[in-house]
mmCIF file of C-alpha atoms in Angstrom:
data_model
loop_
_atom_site.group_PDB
_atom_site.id
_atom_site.type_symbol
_atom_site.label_atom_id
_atom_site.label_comp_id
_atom_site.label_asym_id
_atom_site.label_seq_id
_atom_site.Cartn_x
_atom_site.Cartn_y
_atom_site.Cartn_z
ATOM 1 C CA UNK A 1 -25.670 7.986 -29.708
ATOM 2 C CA UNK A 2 -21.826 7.974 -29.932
ATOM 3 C CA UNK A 3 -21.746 8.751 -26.351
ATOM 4 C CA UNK A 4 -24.217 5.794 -25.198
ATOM 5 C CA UNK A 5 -22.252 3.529 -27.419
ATOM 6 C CA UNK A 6 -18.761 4.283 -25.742
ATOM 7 C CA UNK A 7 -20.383 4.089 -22.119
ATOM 8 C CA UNK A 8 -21.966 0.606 -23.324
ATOM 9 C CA UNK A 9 -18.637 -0.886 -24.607
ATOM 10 C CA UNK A 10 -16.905 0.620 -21.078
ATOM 11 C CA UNK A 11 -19.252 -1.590 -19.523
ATOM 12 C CA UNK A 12 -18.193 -4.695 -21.091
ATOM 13 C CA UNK A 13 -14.855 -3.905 -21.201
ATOM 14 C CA UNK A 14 -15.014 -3.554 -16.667
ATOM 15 C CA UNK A 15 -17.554 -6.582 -16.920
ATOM 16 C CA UNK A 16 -15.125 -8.436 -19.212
ATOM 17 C CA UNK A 17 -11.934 -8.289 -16.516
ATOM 18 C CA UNK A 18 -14.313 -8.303 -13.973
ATOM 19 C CA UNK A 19 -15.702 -11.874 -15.601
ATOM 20 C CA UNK A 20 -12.123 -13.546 -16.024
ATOM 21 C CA UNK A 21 -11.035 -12.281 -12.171
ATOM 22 C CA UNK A 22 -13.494 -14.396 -10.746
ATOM 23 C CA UNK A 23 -13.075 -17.400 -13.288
ATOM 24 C CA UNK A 24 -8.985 -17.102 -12.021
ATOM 25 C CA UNK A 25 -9.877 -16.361 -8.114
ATOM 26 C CA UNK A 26 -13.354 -18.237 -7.838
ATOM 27 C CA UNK A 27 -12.472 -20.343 -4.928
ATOM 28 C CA UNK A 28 -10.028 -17.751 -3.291
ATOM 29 C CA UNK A 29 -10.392 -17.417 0.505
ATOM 30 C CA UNK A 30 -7.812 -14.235 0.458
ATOM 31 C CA UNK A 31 -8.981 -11.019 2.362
ATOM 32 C CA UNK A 32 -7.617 -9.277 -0.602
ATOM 33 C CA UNK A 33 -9.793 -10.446 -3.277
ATOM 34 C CA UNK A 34 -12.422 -7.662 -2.329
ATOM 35 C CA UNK A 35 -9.952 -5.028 -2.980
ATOM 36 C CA UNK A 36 -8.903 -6.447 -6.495
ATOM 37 C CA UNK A 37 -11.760 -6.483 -7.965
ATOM 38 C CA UNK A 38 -12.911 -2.871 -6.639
ATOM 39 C CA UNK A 39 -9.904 -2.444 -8.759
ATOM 40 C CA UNK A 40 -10.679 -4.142 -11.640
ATOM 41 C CA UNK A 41 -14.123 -2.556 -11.844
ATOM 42 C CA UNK A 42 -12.482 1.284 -11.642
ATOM 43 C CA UNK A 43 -8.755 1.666 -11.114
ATOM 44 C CA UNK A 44 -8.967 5.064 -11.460
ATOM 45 C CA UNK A 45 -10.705 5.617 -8.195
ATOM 46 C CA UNK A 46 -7.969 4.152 -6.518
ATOM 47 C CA UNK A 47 -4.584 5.983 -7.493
ATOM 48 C CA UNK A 48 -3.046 5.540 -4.029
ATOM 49 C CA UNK A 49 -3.093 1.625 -4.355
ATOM 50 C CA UNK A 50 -0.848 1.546 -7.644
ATOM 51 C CA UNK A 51 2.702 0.797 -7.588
ATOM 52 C CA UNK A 52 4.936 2.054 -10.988
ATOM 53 C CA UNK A 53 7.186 0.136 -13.019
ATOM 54 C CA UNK A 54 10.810 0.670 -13.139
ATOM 55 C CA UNK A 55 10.658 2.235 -9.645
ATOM 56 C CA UNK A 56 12.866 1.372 -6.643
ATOM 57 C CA UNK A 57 11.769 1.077 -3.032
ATOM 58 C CA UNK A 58 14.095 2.267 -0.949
ATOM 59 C CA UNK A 59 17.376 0.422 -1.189
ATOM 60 C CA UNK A 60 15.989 -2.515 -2.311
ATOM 61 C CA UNK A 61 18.033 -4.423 -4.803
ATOM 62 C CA UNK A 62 14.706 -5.238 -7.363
ATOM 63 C CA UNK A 63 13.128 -2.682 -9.155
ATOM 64 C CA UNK A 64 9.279 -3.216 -10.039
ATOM 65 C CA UNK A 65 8.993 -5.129 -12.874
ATOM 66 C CA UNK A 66 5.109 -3.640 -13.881
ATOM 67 C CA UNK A 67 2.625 -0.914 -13.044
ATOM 68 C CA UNK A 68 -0.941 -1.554 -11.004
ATOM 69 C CA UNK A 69 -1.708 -2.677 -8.346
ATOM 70 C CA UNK A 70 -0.514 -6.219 -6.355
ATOM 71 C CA UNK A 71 -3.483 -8.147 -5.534
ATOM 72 C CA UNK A 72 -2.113 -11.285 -4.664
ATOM 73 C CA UNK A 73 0.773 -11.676 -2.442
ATOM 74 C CA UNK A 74 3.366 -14.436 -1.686
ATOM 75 C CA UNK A 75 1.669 -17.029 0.373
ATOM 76 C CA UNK A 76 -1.917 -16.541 -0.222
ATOM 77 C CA UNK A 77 -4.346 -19.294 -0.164
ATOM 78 C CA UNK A 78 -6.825 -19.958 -3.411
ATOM 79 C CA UNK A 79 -8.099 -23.608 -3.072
ATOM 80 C CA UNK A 80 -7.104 -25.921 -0.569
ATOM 81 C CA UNK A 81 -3.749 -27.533 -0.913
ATOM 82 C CA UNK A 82 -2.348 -24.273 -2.674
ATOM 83 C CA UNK A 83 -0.064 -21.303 -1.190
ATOM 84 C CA UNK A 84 0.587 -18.694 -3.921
ATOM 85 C CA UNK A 85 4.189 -19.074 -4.770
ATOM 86 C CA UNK A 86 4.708 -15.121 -6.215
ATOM 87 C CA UNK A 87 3.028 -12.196 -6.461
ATOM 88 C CA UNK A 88 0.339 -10.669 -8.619
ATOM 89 C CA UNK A 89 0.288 -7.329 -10.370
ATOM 90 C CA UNK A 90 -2.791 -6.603 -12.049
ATOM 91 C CA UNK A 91 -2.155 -3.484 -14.327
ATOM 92 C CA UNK A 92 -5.872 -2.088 -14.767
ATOM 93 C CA UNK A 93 -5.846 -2.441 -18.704
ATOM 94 C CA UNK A 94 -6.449 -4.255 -21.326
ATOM 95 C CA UNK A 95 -4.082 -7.520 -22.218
ATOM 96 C CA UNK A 96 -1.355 -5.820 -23.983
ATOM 97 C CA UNK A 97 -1.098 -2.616 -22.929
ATOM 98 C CA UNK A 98 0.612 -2.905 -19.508
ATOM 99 C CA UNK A 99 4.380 -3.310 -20.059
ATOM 100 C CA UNK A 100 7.116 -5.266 -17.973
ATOM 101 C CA UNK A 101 10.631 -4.994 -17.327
ATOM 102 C CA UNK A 102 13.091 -6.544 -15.505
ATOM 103 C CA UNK A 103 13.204 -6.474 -11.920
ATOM 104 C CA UNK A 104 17.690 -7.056 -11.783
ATOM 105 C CA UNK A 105 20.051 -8.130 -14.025
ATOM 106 C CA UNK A 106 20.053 -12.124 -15.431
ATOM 107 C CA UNK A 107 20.198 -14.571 -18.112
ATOM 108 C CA UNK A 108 16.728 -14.926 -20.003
ATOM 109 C CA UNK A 109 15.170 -18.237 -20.845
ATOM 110 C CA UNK A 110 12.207 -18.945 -22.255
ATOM 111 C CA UNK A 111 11.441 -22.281 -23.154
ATOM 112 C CA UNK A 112 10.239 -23.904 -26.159
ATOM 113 C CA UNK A 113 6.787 -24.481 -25.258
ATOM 114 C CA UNK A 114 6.109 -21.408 -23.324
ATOM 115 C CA UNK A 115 3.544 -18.593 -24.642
ATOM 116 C CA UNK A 116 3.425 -16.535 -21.431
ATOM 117 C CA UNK A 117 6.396 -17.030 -19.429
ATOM 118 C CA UNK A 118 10.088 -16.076 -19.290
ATOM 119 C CA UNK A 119 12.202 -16.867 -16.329
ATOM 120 C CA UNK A 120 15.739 -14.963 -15.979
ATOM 121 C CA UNK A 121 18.730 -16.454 -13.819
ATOM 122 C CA UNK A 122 20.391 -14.515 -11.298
ATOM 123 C CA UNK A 123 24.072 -15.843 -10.852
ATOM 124 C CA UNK A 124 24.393 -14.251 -7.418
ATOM 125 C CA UNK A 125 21.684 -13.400 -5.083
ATOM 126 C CA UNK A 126 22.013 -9.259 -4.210
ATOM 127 C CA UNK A 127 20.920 -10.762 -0.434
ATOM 128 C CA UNK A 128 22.759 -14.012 -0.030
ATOM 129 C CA UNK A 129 26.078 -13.551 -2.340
ATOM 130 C CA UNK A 130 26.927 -16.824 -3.887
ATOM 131 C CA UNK A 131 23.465 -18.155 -3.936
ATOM 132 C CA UNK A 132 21.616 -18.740 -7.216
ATOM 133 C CA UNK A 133 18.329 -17.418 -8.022
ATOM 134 C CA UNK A 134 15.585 -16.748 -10.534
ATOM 135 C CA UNK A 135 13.011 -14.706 -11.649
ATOM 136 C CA UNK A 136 9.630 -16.283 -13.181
ATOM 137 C CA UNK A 137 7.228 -14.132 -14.900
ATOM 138 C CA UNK A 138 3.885 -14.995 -16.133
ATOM 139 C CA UNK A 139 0.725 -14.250 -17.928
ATOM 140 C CA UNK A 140 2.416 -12.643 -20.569
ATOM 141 C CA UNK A 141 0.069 -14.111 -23.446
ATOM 142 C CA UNK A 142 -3.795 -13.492 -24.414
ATOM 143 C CA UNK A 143 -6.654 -15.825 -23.292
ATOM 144 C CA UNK A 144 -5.791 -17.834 -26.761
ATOM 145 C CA UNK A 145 -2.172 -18.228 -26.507
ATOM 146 C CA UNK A 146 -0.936 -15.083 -28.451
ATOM 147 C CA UNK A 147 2.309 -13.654 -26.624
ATOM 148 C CA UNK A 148 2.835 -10.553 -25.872
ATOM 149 C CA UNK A 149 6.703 -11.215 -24.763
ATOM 150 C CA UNK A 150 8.862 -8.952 -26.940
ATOM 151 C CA UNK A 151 10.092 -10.246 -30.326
ATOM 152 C CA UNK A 152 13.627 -9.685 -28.973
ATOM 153 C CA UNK A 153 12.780 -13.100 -27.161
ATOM 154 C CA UNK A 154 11.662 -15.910 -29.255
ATOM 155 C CA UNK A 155 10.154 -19.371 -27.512
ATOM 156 C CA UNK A 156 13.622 -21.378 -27.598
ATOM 157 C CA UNK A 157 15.669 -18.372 -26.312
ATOM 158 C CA UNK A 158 18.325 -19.708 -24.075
ATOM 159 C CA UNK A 159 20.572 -17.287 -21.845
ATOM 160 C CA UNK A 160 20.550 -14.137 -23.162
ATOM 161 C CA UNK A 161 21.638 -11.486 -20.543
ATOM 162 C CA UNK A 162 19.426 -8.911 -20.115
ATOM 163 C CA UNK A 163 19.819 -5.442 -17.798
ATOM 164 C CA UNK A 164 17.566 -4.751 -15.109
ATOM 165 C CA UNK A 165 14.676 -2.610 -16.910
ATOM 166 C CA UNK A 166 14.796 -3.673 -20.165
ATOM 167 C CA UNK A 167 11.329 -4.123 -21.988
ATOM 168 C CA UNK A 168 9.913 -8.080 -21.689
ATOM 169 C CA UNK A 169 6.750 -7.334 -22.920
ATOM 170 C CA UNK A 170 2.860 -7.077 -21.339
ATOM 171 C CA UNK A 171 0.731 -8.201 -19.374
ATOM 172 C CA UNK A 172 -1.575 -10.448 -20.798
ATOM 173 C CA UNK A 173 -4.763 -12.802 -19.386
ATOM 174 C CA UNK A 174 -2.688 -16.655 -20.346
ATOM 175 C CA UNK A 175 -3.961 -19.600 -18.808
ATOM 176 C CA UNK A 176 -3.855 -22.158 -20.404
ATOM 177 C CA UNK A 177 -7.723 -22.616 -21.113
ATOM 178 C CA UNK A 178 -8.975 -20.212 -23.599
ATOM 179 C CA UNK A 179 -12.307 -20.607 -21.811
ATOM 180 C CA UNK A 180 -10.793 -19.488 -18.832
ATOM 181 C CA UNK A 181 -8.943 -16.544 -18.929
ATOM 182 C CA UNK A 182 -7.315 -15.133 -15.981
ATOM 183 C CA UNK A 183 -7.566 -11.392 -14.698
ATOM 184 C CA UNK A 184 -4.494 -9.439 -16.894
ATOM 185 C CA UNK A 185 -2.088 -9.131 -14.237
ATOM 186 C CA UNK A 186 1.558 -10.416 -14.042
ATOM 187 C CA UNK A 187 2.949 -13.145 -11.890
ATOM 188 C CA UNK A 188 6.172 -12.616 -10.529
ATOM 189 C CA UNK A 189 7.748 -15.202 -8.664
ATOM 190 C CA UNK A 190 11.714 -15.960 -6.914
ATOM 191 C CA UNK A 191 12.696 -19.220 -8.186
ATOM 192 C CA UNK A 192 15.119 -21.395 -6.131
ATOM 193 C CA UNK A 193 17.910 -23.716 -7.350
ATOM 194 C CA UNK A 194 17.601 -27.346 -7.663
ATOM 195 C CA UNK A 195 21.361 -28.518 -6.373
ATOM 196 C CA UNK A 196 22.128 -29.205 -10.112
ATOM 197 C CA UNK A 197 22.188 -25.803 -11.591
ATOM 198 C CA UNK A 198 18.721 -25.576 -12.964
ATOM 199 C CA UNK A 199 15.515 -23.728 -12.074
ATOM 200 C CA UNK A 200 12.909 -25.989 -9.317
ATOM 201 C CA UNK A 201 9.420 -26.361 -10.565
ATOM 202 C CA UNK A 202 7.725 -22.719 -9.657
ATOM 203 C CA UNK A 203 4.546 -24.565 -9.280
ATOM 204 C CA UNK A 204 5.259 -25.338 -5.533
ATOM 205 C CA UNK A 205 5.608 -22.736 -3.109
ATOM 206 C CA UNK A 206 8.553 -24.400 -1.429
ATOM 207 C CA UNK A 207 10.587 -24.064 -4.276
ATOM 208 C CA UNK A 208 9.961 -20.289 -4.286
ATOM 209 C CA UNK A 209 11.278 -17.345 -2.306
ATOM 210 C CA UNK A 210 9.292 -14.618 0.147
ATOM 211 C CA UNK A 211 9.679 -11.583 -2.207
ATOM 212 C CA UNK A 212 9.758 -9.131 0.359
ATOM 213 C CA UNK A 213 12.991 -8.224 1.306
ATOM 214 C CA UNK A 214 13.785 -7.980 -2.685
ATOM 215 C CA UNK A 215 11.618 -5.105 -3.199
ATOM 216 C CA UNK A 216 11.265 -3.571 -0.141
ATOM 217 C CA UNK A 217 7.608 -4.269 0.472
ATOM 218 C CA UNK A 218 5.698 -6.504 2.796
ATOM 219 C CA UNK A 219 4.650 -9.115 -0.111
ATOM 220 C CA UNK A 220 4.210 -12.299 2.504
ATOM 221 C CA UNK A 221 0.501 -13.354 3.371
ATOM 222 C CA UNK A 222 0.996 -14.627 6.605
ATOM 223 C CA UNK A 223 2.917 -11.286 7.502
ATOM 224 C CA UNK A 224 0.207 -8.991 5.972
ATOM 225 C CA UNK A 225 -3.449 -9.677 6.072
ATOM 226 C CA UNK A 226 -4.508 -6.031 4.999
ATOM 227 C CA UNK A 227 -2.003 -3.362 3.997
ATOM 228 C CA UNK A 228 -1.706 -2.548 0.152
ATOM 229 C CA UNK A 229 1.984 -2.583 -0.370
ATOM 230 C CA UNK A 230 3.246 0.670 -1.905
ATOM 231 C CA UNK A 231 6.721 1.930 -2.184
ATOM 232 C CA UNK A 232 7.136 4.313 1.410
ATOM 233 C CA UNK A 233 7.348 7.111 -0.340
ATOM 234 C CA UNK A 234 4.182 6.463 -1.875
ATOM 235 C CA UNK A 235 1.226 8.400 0.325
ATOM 236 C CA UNK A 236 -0.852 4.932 -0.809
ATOM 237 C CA UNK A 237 -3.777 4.394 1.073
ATOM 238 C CA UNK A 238 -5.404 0.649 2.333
ATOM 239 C CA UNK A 239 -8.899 2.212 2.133
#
């Protein structure tokens, strides 16, 4: 009886991610939305397509800021009108149990009002010296609001530096509409400067920056149609 009941609440717990994935992706015309939710129903049959936090790619300058497996990449279309301006990482779990860390060195904000997001600002881009940057993450929050960012990081925090791999919290299913809950995953965006010292509006691809070259992985849509990125030294598979 014990068994049945843990195989039955297995089953909604697949179902339940499975559910919210295609409330977040229902209109998505990406070739890669097969492949994430094979992975949402069992991420354990798929090992090879998992990337792990805190690792570095090569010599890339970013480290990955979360485990799983990136579904989404930068530049992917989901309704018409709307390029993806990051990348998504969904962690096969549970909101809450799939930490993230920072991806380089920065200045933390998180605003006020936000329940899911922090973005961190990057004094000197590690590829274009001089330039300023920043890094947007998202998500971080159940389907009601509830954040999962760390306590160390209170809404209203205001630049507070923070080393590259230090704990921001988990992934969480945030959207906004508690009817609507996305698949738990983080969104990681590059956020470009607005002239005046302040972050653009991530919202808008334009104001965003191709990932790729920051963590050593093909992460641009238009570049990659069908490989899973993985760290090289990963023997990941696109099967």
């Amino acid at each position: 009886m014990k068994t049945s009941l843990k195989i039955f609440a297995g089953a909604l717990i697949v179902g339940g991610l499975v559910t919210a994935y295609y409330f977040y992706r229902r209109t998505s015309d990406s070739p890669r939305s097969p492949k994430v939710e094979a992975w949402l129903r069992a991420p354990q049959d798929h090992p090879g397509w998992a990337i792990q936090a805190l690792q570095r790619c090569g010599n890339a300058p970013f480290i990955l800021p979360t485990s799983g497996f990136i579904g989404y990449l930068w530049g992917d279309t989901f309704q018409p009108g709307h390029r993806h301006q990051g990348i998504d990482i969904f962690g096969g779990s549970q909101p809450n149990q799939t930490p993230v860390y920072a991806a380089y060195d920065g200045y933390l904000t998180r605003l006020p009002d936000w329940k899911s997001s922090l973005i961190i600002r990057i004094p000197s881009d590690p590829l274009i010296p001089g330039r300023q940057i920043w890094t947007y993450y998202t998500h971080m929050a159940d389907a009601q609001g509830n954040s999962f960012i760390s306590p160390n990081f209170p809404a209203g925090t205001s630049e507070v530096f923070v080393k590259a791999g230090s704990l921001l919290g988990d992934q969480g299913d945030y959207s906004g509409d508690p009817n609507q809950p996305v698949g738990v995953h983080l969104h990681f965006s590059i956020v470009q400067e607005d002239g005046s010292g302040k972050f653009r509006n991530e919202l808008d691809i334009k104001n965003t920056i191709d990932p790729s070259p920051y963590f050593g992985l093909n992460l641009n849509a238009d570049k990659n149609r069908a490989q899973i990125p993985v760290c090289p030294s990963q023997n990941g598979s696109s099967d």
